[in-house]
Coordinates of C-alpha atoms in Angstrom, one line a residue:
X1241 CA 133.9 100.1 77.1
X1242 CA 133.6 103.8 76.0
X1243 CA 130.4 105.1 74.4
X1244 CA 130.1 107.4 71.5
X1245 CA 129.8 110.3 73.9
X1246 CA 133.1 109.3 75.6
X1247 CA 131.6 107.9 78.7
X1248 CA 132.4 104.5 80.1
X1249 CA 129.4 102.0 80.2
X1250 CA 128.7 100.9 83.8
X1251 CA 127.6 97.7 85.4
X1252 CA 128.2 95.7 82.2
X1253 CA 125.3 97.5 80.5
X1254 CA 125.4 98.1 76.8
X1255 CA 126.6 101.5 75.7
X1256 CA 123.9 104.1 75.4
X1257 CA 124.0 105.6 71.9
X1258 CA 122.7 109.1 72.5
X1259 CA 121.3 111.4 69.8
X1260 CA 123.5 114.1 68.2
X1261 CA 124.4 117.2 70.1
X1262 CA 123.6 120.3 68.0
X1263 CA 123.3 124.0 68.1
X1264 CA 120.2 125.8 69.3
X1265 CA 119.2 126.6 65.7
X1266 CA 119.5 123.0 64.6
X1267 CA 117.6 121.8 67.8
X1268 CA 114.7 124.2 67.0
X1269 CA 114.6 123.0 63.4
X1270 CA 114.4 119.4 64.6
X1271 CA 111.6 120.3 67.1
X1272 CA 109.5 122.0 64.4
X1273 CA 109.9 119.0 62.1
X1274 CA 108.6 116.7 64.9
X1275 CA 105.9 119.2 65.8
X1276 CA 104.3 118.7 62.4
X1277 CA 103.9 115.0 63.2
X1278 CA 102.6 115.8 66.7
X1279 CA 99.9 118.1 65.3
X1280 CA 98.8 115.2 63.0
X1281 CA 98.5 113.0 66.0
X1282 CA 96.5 115.6 67.9
X1283 CA 94.1 116.1 65.1
X1284 CA 93.7 112.3 64.8
X1285 CA 93.0 112.1 68.6
X1286 CA 90.4 114.8 68.3
X1287 CA 88.8 113.0 65.3
X1288 CA 88.7 109.7 67.2
X1289 CA 87.1 111.4 70.2
X1290 CA 84.5 112.9 67.8
X1291 CA 83.8 109.4 66.5
X1292 CA 83.5 108.1 70.0
X1293 CA 80.8 110.6 70.8
X1294 CA 78.8 109.1 68.0
X1295 CA 79.1 105.5 69.2
X1296 CA 75.7 103.7 69.8
X1297 CA 74.5 103.4 73.4
X1298 CA 73.6 100.2 75.2
X1299 CA 70.7 100.5 77.7
X1300 CA 71.4 99.0 81.2
X1301 CA 68.3 97.4 82.6
X1302 CA 69.8 95.3 85.4
X1303 CA 70.0 96.8 88.9
X1304 CA 73.4 96.9 90.6
X1305 CA 74.2 97.4 94.2
X1306 CA 77.4 98.8 95.7
X1307 CA 78.5 99.7 99.2
X1308 CA 79.7 103.3 99.7
X1309 CA 81.0 105.2 102.7
X1310 CA 77.4 105.9 103.8
X1311 CA 75.8 102.5 103.0
X1312 CA 74.2 100.8 100.0
X1313 CA 74.0 102.7 96.7
X1314 CA 72.8 101.8 93.2
X1315 CA 74.5 102.4 89.8
X1316 CA 72.1 105.3 89.3
X1317 CA 73.2 106.8 92.7
X1318 CA 76.9 106.7 91.6
X1319 CA 76.1 109.5 89.1
X1320 CA 75.5 111.9 92.0
X1321 CA 72.9 113.7 90.0
X1322 CA 75.2 114.2 87.0
X1323 CA 74.6 112.9 83.5
X1324 CA 77.9 111.1 82.9
X1325 CA 79.6 108.4 85.0
X1326 CA 83.1 106.9 84.6
X1327 CA 83.8 103.7 86.6
X1328 CA 87.3 102.3 86.9
X1329 CA 87.5 98.8 88.2
X1330 CA 90.5 98.7 90.6
X1331 CA 91.8 95.4 92.0
X1332 CA 91.8 95.7 95.8
X1333 CA 90.6 92.6 97.5
X1334 CA 91.8 89.3 99.1
X1335 CA 94.1 87.5 96.7
X1336 CA 95.5 90.6 95.1
X1337 CA 99.2 91.1 95.6
X1338 CA 99.7 93.6 98.4
X1339 CA 96.4 92.9 100.2
X1340 CA 95.4 94.3 102.6
X1341 CA 98.1 97.1 102.9
X1342 CA 98.0 97.9 99.2
X1343 CA 95.9 97.6 96.0
X1344 CA 97.2 96.2 92.8
X1345 CA 100.4 98.1 91.8
X1346 CA 99.0 99.0 88.4
X1347 CA 95.6 100.1 89.7
X1348 CA 97.5 102.1 92.4
X1349 CA 99.5 103.9 89.7
X1350 CA 96.2 104.8 88.0
X1351 CA 94.9 106.2 91.2
X1352 CA 98.1 108.2 91.7
X1353 CA 97.5 109.9 88.4
X1354 CA 93.9 111.0 88.8
X1355 CA 93.5 114.8 88.7
X1356 CA 91.2 116.7 91.0
X1357 CA 87.7 115.4 90.3
X1358 CA 86.1 118.8 90.7
X1359 CA 87.1 119.6 87.1
X1360 CA 85.2 116.5 85.9
X1361 CA 82.3 117.4 88.1
X1362 CA 82.1 120.8 86.5
X1363 CA 81.6 119.1 83.1
X1364 CA 78.6 117.1 84.5
X1365 CA 80.8 114.0 85.0
X1366 CA 81.4 111.8 88.0
X1367 CA 84.4 109.5 88.4
X1368 CA 84.2 106.5 90.7
X1369 CA 86.6 103.6 91.5
X1370 CA 85.1 100.2 92.3
X1371 CA 86.7 97.2 94.0
X1372 CA 85.5 94.2 96.0
X1373 CA 87.3 95.2 99.2
X1374 CA 85.1 96.2 102.2
X1375 CA 84.6 99.9 102.7
X1376 CA 86.6 99.9 105.9
X1377 CA 89.7 98.7 104.0
X1378 CA 89.1 101.1 101.1
X1379 CA 88.9 104.1 103.5
X1380 CA 92.1 103.1 105.3
X1381 CA 93.9 102.6 101.9
X1382 CA 92.7 106.0 100.6
X1383 CA 93.9 107.8 103.7
X1384 CA 97.3 106.2 103.7
X1385 CA 97.8 106.8 100.0
X1386 CA 96.3 110.3 99.9
X1387 CA 93.6 109.4 97.4
X1388 CA 90.3 111.4 97.4
X1389 CA 88.6 109.5 94.6
X1390 CA 85.0 108.3 95.3
X1391 CA 85.5 104.5 95.8
X1392 CA 82.7 101.9 96.2
X1393 CA 82.6 98.2 96.9
X1394 CA 81.2 95.8 94.3
X1395 CA 78.6 93.5 95.8
X1396 CA 77.2 91.7 92.8
X1397 CA 77.9 90.8 89.2
X1398 CA 78.7 94.3 88.0
X1399 CA 82.4 93.5 87.3
X1400 CA 81.5 90.3 85.3
X1401 CA 78.7 92.0 83.3
X1402 CA 81.0 94.9 82.2
X1403 CA 84.2 93.0 81.4
X1404 CA 86.2 93.8 84.5
X1405 CA 86.0 90.7 86.6
X1406 CA 89.5 89.5 85.7
X1407 CA 91.3 92.6 84.5
X1408 CA 91.1 96.3 85.2
X1409 CA 89.0 98.5 82.9
X1410 CA 87.1 101.7 82.6
X1411 CA 83.4 101.8 81.7
X1412 CA 81.5 105.0 80.8
X1413 CA 77.8 105.5 81.4
X1414 CA 75.2 108.2 80.6
X1415 CA 72.0 108.9 82.5
X1416 CA 68.8 110.1 80.9
X1417 CA 66.4 110.5 83.7
X1418 CA 66.5 107.1 85.5
X1419 CA 67.6 105.2 82.4
X1420 CA 71.3 104.4 82.3
X1421 CA 73.2 103.6 79.1
X1422 CA 76.7 102.1 78.7
X1423 CA 78.5 104.3 76.1
X1424 CA 82.2 103.3 76.1
X1425 CA 84.7 100.8 77.5
X1426 CA 88.5 100.6 77.5
X1427 CA 91.0 98.4 79.2
X1428 CA 94.6 97.0 78.8
X1429 CA 96.9 99.8 77.5
X1430 CA 93.9 102.0 77.0
X1431 CA 93.9 102.6 80.8
X1432 CA 97.5 103.7 81.0
X1433 CA 96.7 107.2 79.6
X1434 CA 93.9 107.8 82.0
X1435 CA 94.0 110.1 85.0
X1436 CA 94.0 113.5 83.4
X1437 CA 90.8 115.6 83.1
X1438 CA 91.0 115.8 79.3
X1439 CA 91.6 112.1 78.7
X1440 CA 88.6 111.3 80.9
X1441 CA 86.4 113.8 79.1
X1442 CA 87.5 112.5 75.7
X1443 CA 86.0 109.1 76.4
X1444 CA 82.6 110.5 77.5
X1445 CA 79.6 110.8 75.2
X1446 CA 79.5 114.6 75.7
X1447 CA 83.3 115.1 75.4
X1448 CA 84.9 118.3 76.7
X1449 CA 81.8 120.2 75.8
X1450 CA 83.8 123.0 74.3
X1451 CA 82.8 125.0 71.2
X1452 CA 85.6 123.8 69.0
X1453 CA 84.7 120.1 69.2
X1454 CA 83.0 118.1 66.5
X1455 CA 79.9 116.9 68.3
X1456 CA 76.4 115.9 67.3
X1457 CA 73.8 118.6 67.1
X1458 CA 72.3 119.7 70.4
X1459 CA 75.2 118.6 72.5
X1460 CA 76.2 121.0 75.3
X1461 CA 79.1 123.2 74.4
X1462 CA 80.6 126.3 76.0
X1463 CA 83.5 128.6 74.9
X1464 CA 87.0 127.1 75.4
X1465 CA 88.9 128.1 78.6
X1466 CA 85.9 130.0 80.0
X1467 CA 84.6 127.2 82.3
X1468 CA 88.0 126.5 83.8
X1469 CA 88.4 127.3 87.5
X1470 CA 90.4 126.6 90.7
X1471 CA 89.4 123.2 92.1
X1472 CA 87.9 124.9 95.2
X1473 CA 86.0 127.6 93.4
X1474 CA 83.5 125.9 91.1
X1475 CA 79.9 127.0 91.6
X1476 CA 77.2 125.0 89.8
X1477 CA 75.3 127.1 87.2
X1478 CA 77.6 130.1 87.7
X1479 CA 78.5 132.3 84.7
X1480 CA 82.2 132.5 83.7
X1481 CA 84.2 134.9 85.8
X1482 CA 84.5 138.2 83.8
X1483 CA 88.1 138.7 84.8
X1484 CA 89.1 135.2 83.7
X1485 CA 87.2 135.8 80.4
X1486 CA 89.4 138.9 79.9
X1487 CA 92.6 137.1 80.8
X1488 CA 91.9 134.0 78.7
X1489 CA 90.8 136.1 75.7
X1490 CA 94.0 138.0 75.8
X1491 CA 96.1 134.8 76.2
X1492 CA 94.3 133.1 73.3
X1493 CA 94.8 136.2 71.0
X1494 CA 98.5 136.3 71.8
X1495 CA 98.8 132.6 71.1
X1496 CA 97.1 132.9 67.7
X1497 CA 99.1 135.9 66.8
X1498 CA 102.3 134.0 67.6
X1499 CA 101.1 131.0 65.6
X1500 CA 100.3 133.3 62.6
X1501 CA 103.9 134.5 62.7
X1502 CA 105.1 130.9 62.7
X1503 CA 106.2 131.0 66.3

């Protein structure tokens, strides 16, 4: 069988009907047409994140205990002094396919996607994975797979209480002093987009904490781009690097000029 592109279908598979092949000008026109729809989607995503920042909070009164690399820790300890905490329930325990050499394949793909956590930490946010496997197994797994994500062992009913006892999911918490609040939860296909710094920040109550965001009054916000840094160079409380401010300002000005020209 021959496809519309003149190539023979292989292995009995149906012919692949490819899109039209066009000139550079026609391709650019098609890209710009699609870009209009993509911008609509981006604005909708930003609006949804803004609505998420206004969700009500649920106080967490029950105490929870986990095992970490250095012993027992509480839910409050998992924040590591920061105000925001994201906890992903990863399935790694007896009975999970792959045990003990591997965690769940889907949860492992999530772990493979996680960006360097220093960028989250710089936005007052801690990311933690939680499973029921003992710490010895977790540390061995992390070393073999090249994962550096903080990862604790669930020892009580945390997974049941927060909807992740039978399926993976991501819970978000906020700490006000010693009081913890649950602020957001997602699972199922909601988890498949997670891993990037921006996606994680977009599900937190404070968001990206950048000046352009639509956030409630009094929320922390800093100029866009200025807080960005190399993952080994963040210093808590440090002012933005003056050279980087200069570089990012120039880049933003060039981008806006190009956009004004329709580029």
